[in-house]
Tab-separated table of N, CA and C in Angstrom:
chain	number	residue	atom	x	y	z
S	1	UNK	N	-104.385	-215.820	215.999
S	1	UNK	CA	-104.583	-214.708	215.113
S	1	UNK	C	-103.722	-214.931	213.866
S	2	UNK	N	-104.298	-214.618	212.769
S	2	UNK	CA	-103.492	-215.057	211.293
S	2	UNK	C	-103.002	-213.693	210.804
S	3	UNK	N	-102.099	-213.322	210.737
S	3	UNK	CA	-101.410	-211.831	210.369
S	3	UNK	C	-101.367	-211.786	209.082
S	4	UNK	N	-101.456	-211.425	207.859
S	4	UNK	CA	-101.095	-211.488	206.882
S	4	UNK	C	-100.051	-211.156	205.930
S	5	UNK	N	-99.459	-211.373	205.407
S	5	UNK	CA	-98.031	-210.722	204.564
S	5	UNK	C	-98.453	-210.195	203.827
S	6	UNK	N	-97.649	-209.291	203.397
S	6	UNK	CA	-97.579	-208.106	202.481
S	6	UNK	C	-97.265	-208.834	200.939
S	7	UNK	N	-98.530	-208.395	199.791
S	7	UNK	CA	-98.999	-208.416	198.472
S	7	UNK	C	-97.814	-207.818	197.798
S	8	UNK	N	-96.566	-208.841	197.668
S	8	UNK	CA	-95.232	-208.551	197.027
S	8	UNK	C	-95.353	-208.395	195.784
S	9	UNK	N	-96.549	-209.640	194.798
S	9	UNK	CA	-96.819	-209.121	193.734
S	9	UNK	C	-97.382	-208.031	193.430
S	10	UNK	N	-98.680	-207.264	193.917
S	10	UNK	CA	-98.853	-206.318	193.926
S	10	UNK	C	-98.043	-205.094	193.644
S	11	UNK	N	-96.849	-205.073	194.627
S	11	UNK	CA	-95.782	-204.607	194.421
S	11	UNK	C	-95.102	-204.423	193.675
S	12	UNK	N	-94.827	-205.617	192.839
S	12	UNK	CA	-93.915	-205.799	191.908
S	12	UNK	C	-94.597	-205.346	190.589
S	13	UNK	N	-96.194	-205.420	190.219
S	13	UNK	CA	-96.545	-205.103	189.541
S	13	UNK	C	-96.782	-203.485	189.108
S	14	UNK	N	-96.445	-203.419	190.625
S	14	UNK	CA	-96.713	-201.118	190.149
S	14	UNK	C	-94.773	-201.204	189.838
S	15	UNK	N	-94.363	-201.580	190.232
S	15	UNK	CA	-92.599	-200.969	189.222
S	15	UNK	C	-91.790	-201.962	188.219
S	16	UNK	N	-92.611	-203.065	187.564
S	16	UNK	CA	-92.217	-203.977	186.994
S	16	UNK	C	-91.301	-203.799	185.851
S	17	UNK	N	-91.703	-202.713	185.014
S	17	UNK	CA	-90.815	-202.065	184.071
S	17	UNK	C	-89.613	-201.782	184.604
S	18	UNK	N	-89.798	-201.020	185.592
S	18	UNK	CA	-88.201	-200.595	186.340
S	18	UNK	C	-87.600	-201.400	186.630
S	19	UNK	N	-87.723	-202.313	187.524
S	19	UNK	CA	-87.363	-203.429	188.173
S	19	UNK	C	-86.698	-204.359	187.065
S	20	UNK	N	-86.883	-204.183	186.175
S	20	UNK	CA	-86.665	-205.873	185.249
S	20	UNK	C	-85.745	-204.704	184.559
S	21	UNK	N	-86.068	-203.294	184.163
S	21	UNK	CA	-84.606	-203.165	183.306
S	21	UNK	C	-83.410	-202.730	183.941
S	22	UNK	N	-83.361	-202.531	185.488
S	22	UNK	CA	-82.257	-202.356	186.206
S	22	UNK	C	-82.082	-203.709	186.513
S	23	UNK	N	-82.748	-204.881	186.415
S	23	UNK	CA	-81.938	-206.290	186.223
S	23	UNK	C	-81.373	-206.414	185.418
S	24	UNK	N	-81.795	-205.917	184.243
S	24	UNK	CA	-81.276	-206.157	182.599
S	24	UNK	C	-79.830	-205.357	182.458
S	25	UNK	N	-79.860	-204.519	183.259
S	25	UNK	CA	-78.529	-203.572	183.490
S	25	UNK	C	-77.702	-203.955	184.194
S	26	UNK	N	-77.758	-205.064	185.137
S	26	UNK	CA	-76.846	-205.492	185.663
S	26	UNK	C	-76.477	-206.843	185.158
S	27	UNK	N	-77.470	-207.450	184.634
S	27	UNK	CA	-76.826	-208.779	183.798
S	27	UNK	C	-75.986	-208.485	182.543
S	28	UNK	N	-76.813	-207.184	181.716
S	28	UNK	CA	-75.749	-206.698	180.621
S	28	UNK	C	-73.926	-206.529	181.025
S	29	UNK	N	-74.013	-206.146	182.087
S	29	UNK	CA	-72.768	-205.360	182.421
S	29	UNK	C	-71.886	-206.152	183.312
S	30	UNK	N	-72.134	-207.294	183.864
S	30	UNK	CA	-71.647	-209.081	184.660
S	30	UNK	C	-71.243	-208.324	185.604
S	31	UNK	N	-71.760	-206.876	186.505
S	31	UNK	CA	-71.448	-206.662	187.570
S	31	UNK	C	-72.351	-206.917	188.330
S	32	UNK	N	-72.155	-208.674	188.861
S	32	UNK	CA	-73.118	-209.209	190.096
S	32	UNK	C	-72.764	-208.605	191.625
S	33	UNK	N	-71.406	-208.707	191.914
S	33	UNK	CA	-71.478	-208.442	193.432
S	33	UNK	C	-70.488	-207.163	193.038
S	34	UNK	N	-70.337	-206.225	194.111
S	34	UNK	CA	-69.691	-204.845	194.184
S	34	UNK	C	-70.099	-203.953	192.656
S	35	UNK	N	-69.129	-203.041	192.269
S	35	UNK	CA	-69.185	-202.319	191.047
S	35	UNK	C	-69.987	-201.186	191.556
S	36	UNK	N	-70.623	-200.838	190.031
S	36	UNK	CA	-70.985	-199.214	189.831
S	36	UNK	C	-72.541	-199.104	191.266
S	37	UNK	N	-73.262	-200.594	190.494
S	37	UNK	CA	-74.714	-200.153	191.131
S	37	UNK	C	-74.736	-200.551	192.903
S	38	UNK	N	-74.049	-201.336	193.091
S	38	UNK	CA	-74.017	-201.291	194.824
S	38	UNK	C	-73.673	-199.843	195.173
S	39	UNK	N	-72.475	-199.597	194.535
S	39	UNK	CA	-72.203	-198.684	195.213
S	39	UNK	C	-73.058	-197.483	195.283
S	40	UNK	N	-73.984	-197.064	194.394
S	40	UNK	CA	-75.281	-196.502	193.863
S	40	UNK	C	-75.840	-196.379	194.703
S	41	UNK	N	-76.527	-197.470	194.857
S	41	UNK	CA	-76.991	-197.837	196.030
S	41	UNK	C	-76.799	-197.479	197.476
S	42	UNK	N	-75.557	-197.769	197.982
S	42	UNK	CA	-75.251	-197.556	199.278
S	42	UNK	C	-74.961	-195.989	199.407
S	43	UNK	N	-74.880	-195.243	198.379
S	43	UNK	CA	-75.096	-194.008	198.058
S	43	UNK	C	-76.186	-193.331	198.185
S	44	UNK	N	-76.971	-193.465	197.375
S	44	UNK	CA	-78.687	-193.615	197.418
S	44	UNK	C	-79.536	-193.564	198.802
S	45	UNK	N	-78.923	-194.642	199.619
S	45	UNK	CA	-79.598	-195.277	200.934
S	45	UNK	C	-79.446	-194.396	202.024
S	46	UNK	N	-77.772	-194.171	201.780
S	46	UNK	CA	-77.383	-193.434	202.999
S	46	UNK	C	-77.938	-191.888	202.886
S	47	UNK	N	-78.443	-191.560	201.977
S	47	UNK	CA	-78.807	-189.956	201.681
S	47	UNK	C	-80.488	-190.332	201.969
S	48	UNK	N	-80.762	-191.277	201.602
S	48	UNK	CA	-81.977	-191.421	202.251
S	48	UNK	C	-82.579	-191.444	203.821
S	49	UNK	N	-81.724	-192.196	203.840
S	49	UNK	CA	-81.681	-192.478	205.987
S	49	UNK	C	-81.016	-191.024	206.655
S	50	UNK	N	-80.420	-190.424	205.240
S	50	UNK	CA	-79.748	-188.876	206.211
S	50	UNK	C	-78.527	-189.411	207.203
S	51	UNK	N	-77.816	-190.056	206.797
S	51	UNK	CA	-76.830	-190.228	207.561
S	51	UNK	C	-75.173	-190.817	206.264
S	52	UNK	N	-74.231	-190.748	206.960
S	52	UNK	CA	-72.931	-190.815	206.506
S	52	UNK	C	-72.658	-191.699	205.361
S	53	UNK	N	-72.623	-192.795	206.223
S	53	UNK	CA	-72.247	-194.375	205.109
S	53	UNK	C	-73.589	-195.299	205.423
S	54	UNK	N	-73.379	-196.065	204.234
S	54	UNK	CA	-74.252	-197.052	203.964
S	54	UNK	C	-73.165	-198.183	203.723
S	55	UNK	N	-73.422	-199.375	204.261
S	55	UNK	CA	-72.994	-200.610	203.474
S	55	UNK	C	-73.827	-201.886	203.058
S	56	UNK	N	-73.724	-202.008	202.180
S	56	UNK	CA	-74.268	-203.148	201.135
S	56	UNK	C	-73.962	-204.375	201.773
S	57	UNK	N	-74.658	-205.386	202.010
S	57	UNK	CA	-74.120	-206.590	202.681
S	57	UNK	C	-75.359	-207.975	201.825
S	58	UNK	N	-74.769	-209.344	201.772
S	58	UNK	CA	-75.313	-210.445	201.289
S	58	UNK	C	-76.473	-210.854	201.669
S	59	UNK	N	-76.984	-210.298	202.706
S	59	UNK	CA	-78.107	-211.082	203.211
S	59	UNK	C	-78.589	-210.081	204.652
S	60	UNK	N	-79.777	-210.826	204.560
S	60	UNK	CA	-80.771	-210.348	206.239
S	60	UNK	C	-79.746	-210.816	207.675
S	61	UNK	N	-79.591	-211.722	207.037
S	61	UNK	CA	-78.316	-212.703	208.595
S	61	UNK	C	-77.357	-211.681	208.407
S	62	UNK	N	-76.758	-211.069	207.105
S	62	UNK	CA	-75.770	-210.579	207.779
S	62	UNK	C	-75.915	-208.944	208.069
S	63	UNK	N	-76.958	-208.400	208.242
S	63	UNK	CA	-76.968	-206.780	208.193
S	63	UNK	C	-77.867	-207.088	209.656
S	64	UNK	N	-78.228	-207.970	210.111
S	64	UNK	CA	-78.695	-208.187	211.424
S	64	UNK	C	-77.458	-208.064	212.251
S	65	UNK	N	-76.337	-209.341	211.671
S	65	UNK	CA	-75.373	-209.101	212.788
S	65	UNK	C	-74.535	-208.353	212.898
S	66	UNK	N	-74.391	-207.560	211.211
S	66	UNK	CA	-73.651	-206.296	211.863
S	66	UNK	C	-74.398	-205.152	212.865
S	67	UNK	N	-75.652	-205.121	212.454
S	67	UNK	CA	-76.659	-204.135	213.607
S	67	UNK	C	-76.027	-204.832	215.232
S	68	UNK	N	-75.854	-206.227	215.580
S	68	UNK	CA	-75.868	-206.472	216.541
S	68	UNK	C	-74.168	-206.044	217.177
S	69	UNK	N	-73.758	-206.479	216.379
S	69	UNK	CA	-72.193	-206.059	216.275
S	69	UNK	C	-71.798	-204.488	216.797
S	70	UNK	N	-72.361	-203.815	215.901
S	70	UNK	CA	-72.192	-201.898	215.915
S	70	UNK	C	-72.867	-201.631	217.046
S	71	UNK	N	-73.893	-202.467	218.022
S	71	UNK	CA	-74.405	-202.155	218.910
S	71	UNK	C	-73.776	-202.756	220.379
S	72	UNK	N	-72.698	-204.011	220.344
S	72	UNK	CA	-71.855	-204.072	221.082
S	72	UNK	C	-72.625	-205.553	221.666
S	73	UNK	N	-73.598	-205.618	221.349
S	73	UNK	CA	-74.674	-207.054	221.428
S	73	UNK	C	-73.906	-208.247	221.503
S	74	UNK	N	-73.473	-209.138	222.121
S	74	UNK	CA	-72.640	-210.135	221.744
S	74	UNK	C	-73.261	-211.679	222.402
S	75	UNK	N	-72.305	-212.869	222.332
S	75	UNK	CA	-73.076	-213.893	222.771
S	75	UNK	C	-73.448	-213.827	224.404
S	76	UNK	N	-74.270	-214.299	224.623
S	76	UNK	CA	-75.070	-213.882	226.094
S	76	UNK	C	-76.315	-213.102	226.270
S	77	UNK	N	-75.986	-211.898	225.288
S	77	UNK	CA	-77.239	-211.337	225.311
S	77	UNK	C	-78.758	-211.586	224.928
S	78	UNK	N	-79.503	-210.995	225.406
S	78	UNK	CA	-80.536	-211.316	225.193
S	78	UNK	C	-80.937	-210.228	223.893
S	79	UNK	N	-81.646	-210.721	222.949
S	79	UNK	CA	-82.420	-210.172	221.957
S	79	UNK	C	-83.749	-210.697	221.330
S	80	UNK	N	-85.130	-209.841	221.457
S	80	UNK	CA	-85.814	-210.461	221.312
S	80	UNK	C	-86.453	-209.559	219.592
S	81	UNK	N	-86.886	-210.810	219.173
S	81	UNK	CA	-87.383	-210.479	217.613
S	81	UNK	C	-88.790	-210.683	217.291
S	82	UNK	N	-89.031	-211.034	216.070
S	82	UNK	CA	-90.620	-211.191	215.765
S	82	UNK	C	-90.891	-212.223	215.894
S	83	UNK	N	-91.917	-213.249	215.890
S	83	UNK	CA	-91.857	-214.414	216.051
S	83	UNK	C	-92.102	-214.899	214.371
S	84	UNK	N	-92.655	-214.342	213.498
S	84	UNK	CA	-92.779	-214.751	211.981
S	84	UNK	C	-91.686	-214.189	211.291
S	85	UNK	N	-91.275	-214.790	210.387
S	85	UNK	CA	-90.351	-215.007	209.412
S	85	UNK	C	-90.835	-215.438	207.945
S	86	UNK	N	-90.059	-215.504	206.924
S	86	UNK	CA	-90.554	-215.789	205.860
S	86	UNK	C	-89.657	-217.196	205.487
């Protein structure tokens, strides 16, 4: 069975304006990692999800292993995932 991925351009094309000038806002301002807009963000998120804190993290690897972490998951365990990836 061939699953298909999700039409990212598509995507990108309904908020493209937005998208490119909140890039433009963060290259203007050389705040790449931490600063005003993460923190925005993790602001933003956590009022979204309805819950306390949010944290901002580098990557999919690492907001996986803190999920696995906060859940007490450690080596041995078993965890099973999707089988596709990008």
């Amino acid at each position: 069975m061939k699953v298909p991925f999700i039409d990212l351009k598509a995507q990108y094309e309904s908020i493209k304006e937005e998208i490119n000038a909140a890039i433009q806002q963060v290259l203007d301002s050389c705040a790449f990692a931490g600063g005003p807009f993460v923190e925005k963000f993790e602001k933003e998120f956590a009022e979204f999800c309805q819950c306390e804190y949010c944290i901002g993290v580098g990557s999919g690897t690492e907001a996986l292993w803190l999920s696995l972490l906060s859940l007490g998951i450690g080596s041995g365990d078993e965890v099973i995932t999707v089988p596709n990836t990008f």
